[in-house]
Amino acid sequence: MTELLKVRFQDLELIARNCRSLVSVKISECELMDLIGFFSAAAALEEFCGGSFGEQPEKYSSVSFPQRLRSLGLTYMGRNEMPIVFPFASLLRRLDLLYALLDMEDHCLLIQRCPNLEVLEARNVIGDRGLEVLARCCKKLRRLRIERGADEQGMEDEEGLVSHRGLIALAQGCLELEYVAVYVSDITNASLECIGAHLKNLFDFRLVLLDREETVTDLPLDNGVRALLQGCSKLRRFALYVRQGGLTDVGLGYIGQYSPNVRWMLLGSVGDSDAGLLEFSRGCPKLQKLEMRACVFGEDALARAVLRLTSLRYLWVQGYRASVADHDLLAMARPFWNIELIPARRMVVANPVGEAVLDEHPAHILAYYSLAGQRTDFPNTVRPLEAAAALDNE
């Protein structure tokens, strides 16, 4: 029986030591040419992540990966080095391109050679065209993670961005998807409806709408979110981070109504008023962990919502409407439920060019169940609610 040994090496000397039983190796930057001997010895290797490229591209033709390799992630791999993957690309089940230096066309060229791919991690430079190639060539795909790339610095071209077009192609082509996490520059209700209509195995869906574009094609997303949640009945984890106006109180109510099995949820910039949060809290009977960012809700509504969410075990809120004394939050106090506050604050910091700018930190709430009671190792920026209330009464 092959021994499963997962390690993280920091230098070649440790890699070369006793490596014949290794099936998974993840390392930091290490010149790939220095690993030729390691790859030759590690005949059982199934997963490799790391490495780096510092030589002329033609030299890497001498690199030969183990025949059992099925999972790969090469750091700083560019277009000229990409051909070293081609000989065994059809065997790959997992591909990590988060730290690759590939543009949209490179992604398309590589992905079409990976018909057995089940897991893909990439940046949004993959673009809609990359997702269309993925939908056409990778029918076994189960997990897709698309992280935010360099778009916030304006370094990505317009084609290298993900939008509703790519999501529709993905939903229609990769029917086995179970996990989707994606940053999009544009979105429509129709794309979310398409996901709900086709991805019946989806149990984890996370979408963030970037603020790169001034206008979005189709907001609010109330009807699309409802259709997605209705169609994807296996969902256990759900995240939706949009912008103000991206989801109204009606849409927030839909999330509560159509999330009967969701246990973890992240919501950002959703809803219009406290009424939307209270309607949301009428549903979600199994919700255990809730995170809310860019929150527009007041303390009273938050406290009432927590009392309605009877399965809730953890709450984190950023940017709520804090009162002067935080007294309204006391309504959600109960045994073993610990509430911590981080008051809003402003700091003057230096920006990348050395200019002084005002950095604003909104108020936070952290609440959690603990049989061990309130912790005592608070940093200076954190106050437990009871202590905060006592200070305000002095």
PDB file of C-alpha atoms in Angstrom, residues 105-291:
ATOM      1  CA  GLU A 105      -5.103  32.813 -24.635  1.00  0.00           C
ATOM      2  CA  ASP A 106      -2.576  30.733 -22.699  1.00  0.00           C
ATOM      3  CA  HIS A 107      -5.319  29.477 -20.405  1.00  0.00           C
ATOM      4  CA  CYS A 108      -7.409  28.442 -23.401  1.00  0.00           C
ATOM      5  CA  LEU A 109      -4.485  26.624 -25.011  1.00  0.00           C
ATOM      6  CA  LEU A 110      -3.662  24.676 -21.866  1.00  0.00           C
ATOM      7  CA  ILE A 111      -7.203  23.894 -20.692  1.00  0.00           C
ATOM      8  CA  GLN A 112      -8.256  22.364 -24.008  1.00  0.00           C
ATOM      9  CA  ARG A 113      -5.531  19.749 -23.490  1.00  0.00           C
ATOM     10  CA  CYS A 114      -6.964  18.694 -20.083  1.00  0.00           C
ATOM     11  CA  PRO A 115     -10.177  16.742 -20.820  1.00  0.00           C
ATOM     12  CA  ASN A 116     -10.039  14.832 -17.519  1.00  0.00           C
ATOM     13  CA  LEU A 117      -9.737  17.898 -15.319  1.00  0.00           C
ATOM     14  CA  GLU A 118     -11.853  17.751 -12.150  1.00  0.00           C
ATOM     15  CA  VAL A 119     -10.447  20.715 -10.182  1.00  0.00           C
ATOM     16  CA  LEU A 120      -9.218  24.052 -11.551  1.00  0.00           C
ATOM     17  CA  GLU A 121      -7.896  27.071  -9.666  1.00  0.00           C
ATOM     18  CA  ALA A 122      -7.096  30.217 -11.631  1.00  0.00           C
ATOM     19  CA  ARG A 123      -7.279  34.011 -11.619  1.00  0.00           C
ATOM     20  CA  ASN A 124      -9.941  35.943 -13.446  1.00  0.00           C
ATOM     21  CA  VAL A 125      -7.500  36.584 -16.298  1.00  0.00           C
ATOM     22  CA  ILE A 126      -8.905  33.291 -17.580  1.00  0.00           C
ATOM     23  CA  GLY A 127     -11.750  35.410 -18.950  1.00  0.00           C
ATOM     24  CA  ASP A 128     -15.054  34.389 -20.449  1.00  0.00           C
ATOM     25  CA  ARG A 129     -13.299  32.686 -23.354  1.00  0.00           C
ATOM     26  CA  GLY A 130     -11.349  30.544 -20.933  1.00  0.00           C
ATOM     27  CA  LEU A 131     -14.563  29.481 -19.232  1.00  0.00           C
ATOM     28  CA  GLU A 132     -16.099  28.685 -22.602  1.00  0.00           C
ATOM     29  CA  VAL A 133     -13.153  26.407 -23.418  1.00  0.00           C
ATOM     30  CA  LEU A 134     -13.481  24.845 -19.977  1.00  0.00           C
ATOM     31  CA  ALA A 135     -17.197  24.195 -20.562  1.00  0.00           C
ATOM     32  CA  ARG A 136     -16.521  22.637 -23.940  1.00  0.00           C
ATOM     33  CA  CYS A 137     -13.509  20.459 -23.061  1.00  0.00           C
ATOM     34  CA  CYS A 138     -13.717  19.586 -19.338  1.00  0.00           C
ATOM     35  CA  LYS A 139     -16.997  17.764 -18.770  1.00  0.00           C
ATOM     36  CA  LYS A 140     -15.736  16.090 -15.561  1.00  0.00           C
ATOM     37  CA  LEU A 141     -15.055  19.373 -13.751  1.00  0.00           C
ATOM     38  CA  ARG A 142     -16.298  19.306 -10.138  1.00  0.00           C
ATOM     39  CA  ARG A 143     -14.556  22.260  -8.467  1.00  0.00           C
ATOM     40  CA  LEU A 144     -13.741  25.698  -9.902  1.00  0.00           C
ATOM     41  CA  ARG A 145     -12.086  28.534  -8.027  1.00  0.00           C
ATOM     42  CA  ILE A 146     -11.381  31.819  -9.813  1.00  0.00           C
ATOM     43  CA  GLU A 147      -9.579  34.386  -7.667  1.00  0.00           C
ATOM     44  CA  ARG A 148      -9.236  38.102  -8.199  1.00  0.00           C
ATOM     45  CA  GLY A 149      -6.122  38.906 -10.221  1.00  0.00           C
ATOM     46  CA  ALA A 150      -4.428  42.188 -11.025  1.00  0.00           C
ATOM     47  CA  ASP A 151      -7.572  43.863 -12.367  1.00  0.00           C
ATOM     48  CA  GLU A 152      -7.643  46.375  -9.532  1.00  0.00           C
ATOM     49  CA  GLN A 153      -4.395  47.836 -10.906  1.00  0.00           C
ATOM     50  CA  GLY A 154      -5.845  47.950 -14.408  1.00  0.00           C
ATOM     51  CA  MET A 155      -3.358  45.330 -15.618  1.00  0.00           C
ATOM     52  CA  GLU A 156      -5.823  42.926 -17.174  1.00  0.00           C
ATOM     53  CA  ASP A 157      -7.194  43.477 -20.665  1.00  0.00           C
ATOM     54  CA  GLU A 158     -10.936  43.664 -21.161  1.00  0.00           C
ATOM     55  CA  GLU A 159     -11.139  40.145 -22.584  1.00  0.00           C
ATOM     56  CA  GLY A 160      -9.398  38.689 -19.555  1.00  0.00           C
ATOM     57  CA  LEU A 161     -12.320  39.208 -17.195  1.00  0.00           C
ATOM     58  CA  VAL A 162     -15.160  36.944 -16.127  1.00  0.00           C
ATOM     59  CA  SER A 163     -18.799  37.958 -16.576  1.00  0.00           C
ATOM     60  CA  HIS A 164     -22.284  36.481 -16.992  1.00  0.00           C
ATOM     61  CA  ARG A 165     -21.254  35.203 -20.414  1.00  0.00           C
ATOM     62  CA  GLY A 166     -18.664  32.869 -18.938  1.00  0.00           C
ATOM     63  CA  LEU A 167     -20.979  31.750 -16.131  1.00  0.00           C
ATOM     64  CA  ILE A 168     -23.701  30.758 -18.598  1.00  0.00           C
ATOM     65  CA  ALA A 169     -21.258  28.708 -20.685  1.00  0.00           C
ATOM     66  CA  LEU A 170     -19.925  27.061 -17.539  1.00  0.00           C
ATOM     67  CA  ALA A 171     -23.374  26.134 -16.234  1.00  0.00           C
ATOM     68  CA  GLN A 172     -24.420  24.655 -19.551  1.00  0.00           C
ATOM     69  CA  GLY A 173     -21.204  22.712 -20.128  1.00  0.00           C
ATOM     70  CA  CYS A 174     -19.909  21.490 -16.746  1.00  0.00           C
ATOM     71  CA  LEU A 175     -22.927  19.776 -15.249  1.00  0.00           C
ATOM     72  CA  GLU A 176     -20.957  17.904 -12.567  1.00  0.00           C
ATOM     73  CA  LEU A 177     -19.836  21.064 -10.761  1.00  0.00           C
ATOM     74  CA  GLU A 178     -20.116  20.882  -6.977  1.00  0.00           C
ATOM     75  CA  TYR A 179     -18.099  23.954  -5.962  1.00  0.00           C
ATOM     76  CA  VAL A 180     -17.881  27.338  -7.706  1.00  0.00           C
ATOM     77  CA  ALA A 181     -16.096  30.390  -6.312  1.00  0.00           C
ATOM     78  CA  VAL A 182     -15.693  33.288  -8.724  1.00  0.00           C
ATOM     79  CA  TYR A 183     -15.010  37.019  -8.993  1.00  0.00           C
ATOM     80  CA  VAL A 184     -16.993  38.617 -11.816  1.00  0.00           C
ATOM     81  CA  SER A 185     -16.851  42.044 -13.436  1.00  0.00           C
ATOM     82  CA  ASP A 186     -20.428  41.893 -14.719  1.00  0.00           C
ATOM     83  CA  ILE A 187     -23.474  39.773 -13.921  1.00  0.00           C
ATOM     84  CA  THR A 188     -27.099  39.199 -14.915  1.00  0.00           C
ATOM     85  CA  ASN A 189     -30.119  37.510 -13.419  1.00  0.00           C
ATOM     86  CA  ALA A 190     -30.174  35.177 -16.424  1.00  0.00           C
ATOM     87  CA  SER A 191     -26.728  33.780 -15.597  1.00  0.00           C
ATOM     88  CA  LEU A 192     -27.777  32.950 -12.038  1.00  0.00           C
ATOM     89  CA  GLU A 193     -30.983  31.397 -13.327  1.00  0.00           C
ATOM     90  CA  CYS A 194     -28.895  29.263 -15.697  1.00  0.00           C
ATOM     91  CA  ILE A 195     -26.806  28.002 -12.787  1.00  0.00           C
ATOM     92  CA  GLY A 196     -29.949  27.076 -10.896  1.00  0.00           C
ATOM     93  CA  ALA A 197     -31.335  25.258 -13.938  1.00  0.00           C
ATOM     94  CA  HIS A 198     -28.250  23.132 -14.701  1.00  0.00           C
ATOM     95  CA  LEU A 199     -25.925  22.681 -11.703  1.00  0.00           C
ATOM     96  CA  LYS A 200     -27.974  20.296  -9.587  1.00  0.00           C
ATOM     97  CA  ASN A 201     -24.928  18.922  -7.715  1.00  0.00           C
ATOM     98  CA  LEU A 202     -23.763  22.311  -6.496  1.00  0.00           C
ATOM     99  CA  PHE A 203     -23.232  22.379  -2.727  1.00  0.00           C
ATOM    100  CA  ASP A 204     -20.930  25.418  -2.416  1.00  0.00           C
ATOM    101  CA  PHE A 205     -21.428  28.634  -4.433  1.00  0.00           C
ATOM    102  CA  ARG A 206     -19.530  31.893  -3.898  1.00  0.00           C
ATOM    103  CA  LEU A 207     -19.740  34.980  -6.089  1.00  0.00           C
ATOM    104  CA  VAL A 208     -18.138  38.399  -5.668  1.00  0.00           C
ATOM    105  CA  LEU A 209     -19.077  41.284  -7.965  1.00  0.00           C
ATOM    106  CA  LEU A 210     -16.035  43.483  -8.489  1.00  0.00           C
ATOM    107  CA  ASP A 211     -16.343  47.269  -8.428  1.00  0.00           C
ATOM    108  CA  ARG A 212     -14.208  47.682 -11.545  1.00  0.00           C
ATOM    109  CA  GLU A 213     -17.139  48.598 -13.806  1.00  0.00           C
ATOM    110  CA  GLU A 214     -19.205  51.710 -13.105  1.00  0.00           C
ATOM    111  CA  THR A 215     -22.379  50.049 -14.372  1.00  0.00           C
ATOM    112  CA  VAL A 216     -23.549  46.454 -14.199  1.00  0.00           C
ATOM    113  CA  THR A 217     -25.765  44.964 -16.888  1.00  0.00           C
ATOM    114  CA  ASP A 218     -28.616  43.746 -14.700  1.00  0.00           C
ATOM    115  CA  LEU A 219     -29.273  44.813 -11.112  1.00  0.00           C
ATOM    116  CA  PRO A 220     -30.803  44.018  -8.702  1.00  0.00           C
ATOM    117  CA  LEU A 221     -30.197  40.259  -8.718  1.00  0.00           C
ATOM    118  CA  ASP A 222     -33.262  39.324  -6.690  1.00  0.00           C
ATOM    119  CA  ASN A 223     -34.874  36.988  -9.225  1.00  0.00           C
ATOM    120  CA  GLY A 224     -31.598  35.371 -10.264  1.00  0.00           C
ATOM    121  CA  VAL A 225     -30.637  34.588  -6.676  1.00  0.00           C
ATOM    122  CA  ARG A 226     -34.070  33.117  -6.026  1.00  0.00           C
ATOM    123  CA  ALA A 227     -33.802  30.866  -9.108  1.00  0.00           C
ATOM    124  CA  LEU A 228     -30.298  29.726  -8.176  1.00  0.00           C
ATOM    125  CA  LEU A 229     -31.295  28.814  -4.633  1.00  0.00           C
ATOM    126  CA  GLN A 230     -34.471  27.069  -5.767  1.00  0.00           C
ATOM    127  CA  GLY A 231     -32.617  25.026  -8.389  1.00  0.00           C
ATOM    128  CA  CYS A 232     -29.520  24.133  -6.358  1.00  0.00           C
ATOM    129  CA  SER A 233     -31.238  22.326  -3.521  1.00  0.00           C
ATOM    130  CA  LYS A 234     -28.005  20.662  -2.319  1.00  0.00           C
ATOM    131  CA  LEU A 235     -26.377  23.978  -1.361  1.00  0.00           C
ATOM    132  CA  ARG A 236     -24.732  23.950   2.058  1.00  0.00           C
ATOM    133  CA  ARG A 237     -22.448  26.999   1.670  1.00  0.00           C
ATOM    134  CA  PHE A 238     -23.419  30.252  -0.038  1.00  0.00           C
ATOM    135  CA  ALA A 239     -21.617  33.575  -0.491  1.00  0.00           C
ATOM    136  CA  LEU A 240     -22.844  36.651  -2.349  1.00  0.00           C
ATOM    137  CA  TYR A 241     -20.889  39.921  -2.269  1.00  0.00           C
ATOM    138  CA  VAL A 242     -22.351  42.544  -4.586  1.00  0.00           C
ATOM    139  CA  ARG A 243     -22.675  46.330  -4.284  1.00  0.00           C
ATOM    140  CA  GLN A 244     -25.339  48.655  -2.945  1.00  0.00           C
ATOM    141  CA  GLY A 245     -28.438  48.076  -5.031  1.00  0.00           C
ATOM    142  CA  GLY A 246     -27.247  44.646  -6.106  1.00  0.00           C
ATOM    143  CA  LEU A 247     -29.778  42.847  -3.916  1.00  0.00           C
ATOM    144  CA  THR A 248     -32.855  44.511  -2.411  1.00  0.00           C
ATOM    145  CA  ASP A 249     -34.772  43.621   0.732  1.00  0.00           C
ATOM    146  CA  VAL A 250     -36.921  41.370  -1.457  1.00  0.00           C
ATOM    147  CA  GLY A 251     -33.863  39.429  -2.628  1.00  0.00           C
ATOM    148  CA  LEU A 252     -32.571  39.147   0.918  1.00  0.00           C
ATOM    149  CA  GLY A 253     -35.911  37.674   1.905  1.00  0.00           C
ATOM    150  CA  TYR A 254     -35.565  35.154  -0.938  1.00  0.00           C
ATOM    151  CA  ILE A 255     -32.196  34.027   0.462  1.00  0.00           C
ATOM    152  CA  GLY A 256     -33.809  33.279   3.791  1.00  0.00           C
ATOM    153  CA  GLN A 257     -36.792  31.553   2.206  1.00  0.00           C
ATOM    154  CA  TYR A 258     -34.882  29.344  -0.220  1.00  0.00           C
ATOM    155  CA  SER A 259     -31.857  28.317   1.875  1.00  0.00           C
ATOM    156  CA  PRO A 260     -33.307  25.442   3.908  1.00  0.00           C
ATOM    157  CA  ASN A 261     -30.037  23.495   4.107  1.00  0.00           C
ATOM    158  CA  VAL A 262     -27.372  26.213   4.006  1.00  0.00           C
ATOM    159  CA  ARG A 263     -25.076  26.093   7.032  1.00  0.00           C
ATOM    160  CA  TRP A 264     -22.519  28.818   6.161  1.00  0.00           C
ATOM    161  CA  MET A 265     -23.257  32.131   4.502  1.00  0.00           C
ATOM    162  CA  LEU A 266     -21.345  35.290   3.574  1.00  0.00           C
ATOM    163  CA  LEU A 267     -23.341  38.325   2.458  1.00  0.00           C
ATOM    164  CA  GLY A 268     -21.838  41.638   1.338  1.00  0.00           C
ATOM    165  CA  SER A 269     -23.598  44.906   0.431  1.00  0.00           C
ATOM    166  CA  VAL A 270     -27.016  43.272   0.384  1.00  0.00           C
ATOM    167  CA  GLY A 271     -30.432  44.611   1.350  1.00  0.00           C
ATOM    168  CA  ASP A 272     -31.859  48.105   1.684  1.00  0.00           C
ATOM    169  CA  SER A 273     -33.032  48.286   5.274  1.00  0.00           C
ATOM    170  CA  ASP A 274     -33.569  46.462   8.549  1.00  0.00           C
ATOM    171  CA  ALA A 275     -36.795  45.043   7.138  1.00  0.00           C
ATOM    172  CA  GLY A 276     -34.811  42.946   4.657  1.00  0.00           C
ATOM    173  CA  LEU A 277     -32.627  41.442   7.373  1.00  0.00           C
ATOM    174  CA  LEU A 278     -35.628  40.580   9.520  1.00  0.00           C
ATOM    175  CA  GLU A 279     -37.345  38.899   6.579  1.00  0.00           C
ATOM    176  CA  PHE A 280     -34.153  36.951   5.865  1.00  0.00           C
ATOM    177  CA  SER A 281     -34.007  35.750   9.467  1.00  0.00           C
ATOM    178  CA  ARG A 282     -37.427  34.099   9.157  1.00  0.00           C
ATOM    179  CA  GLY A 283     -35.740  31.389   7.066  1.00  0.00           C
ATOM    180  CA  CYS A 284     -32.325  29.684   7.080  1.00  0.00           C
ATOM    181  CA  PRO A 285     -33.322  27.069   9.706  1.00  0.00           C
ATOM    182  CA  LYS A 286     -29.930  25.299   9.623  1.00  0.00           C
ATOM    183  CA  LEU A 287     -27.640  28.333   9.350  1.00  0.00           C
ATOM    184  CA  GLN A 288     -24.750  27.984  11.795  1.00  0.00           C
ATOM    185  CA  LYS A 289     -22.229  30.577  10.608  1.00  0.00           C
ATOM    186  CA  LEU A 290     -23.122  34.003   9.192  1.00  0.00           C
ATOM    187  CA  GLU A 291     -20.729  36.695   7.975  1.00  0.00           C
TER     188      GLU A 291
END
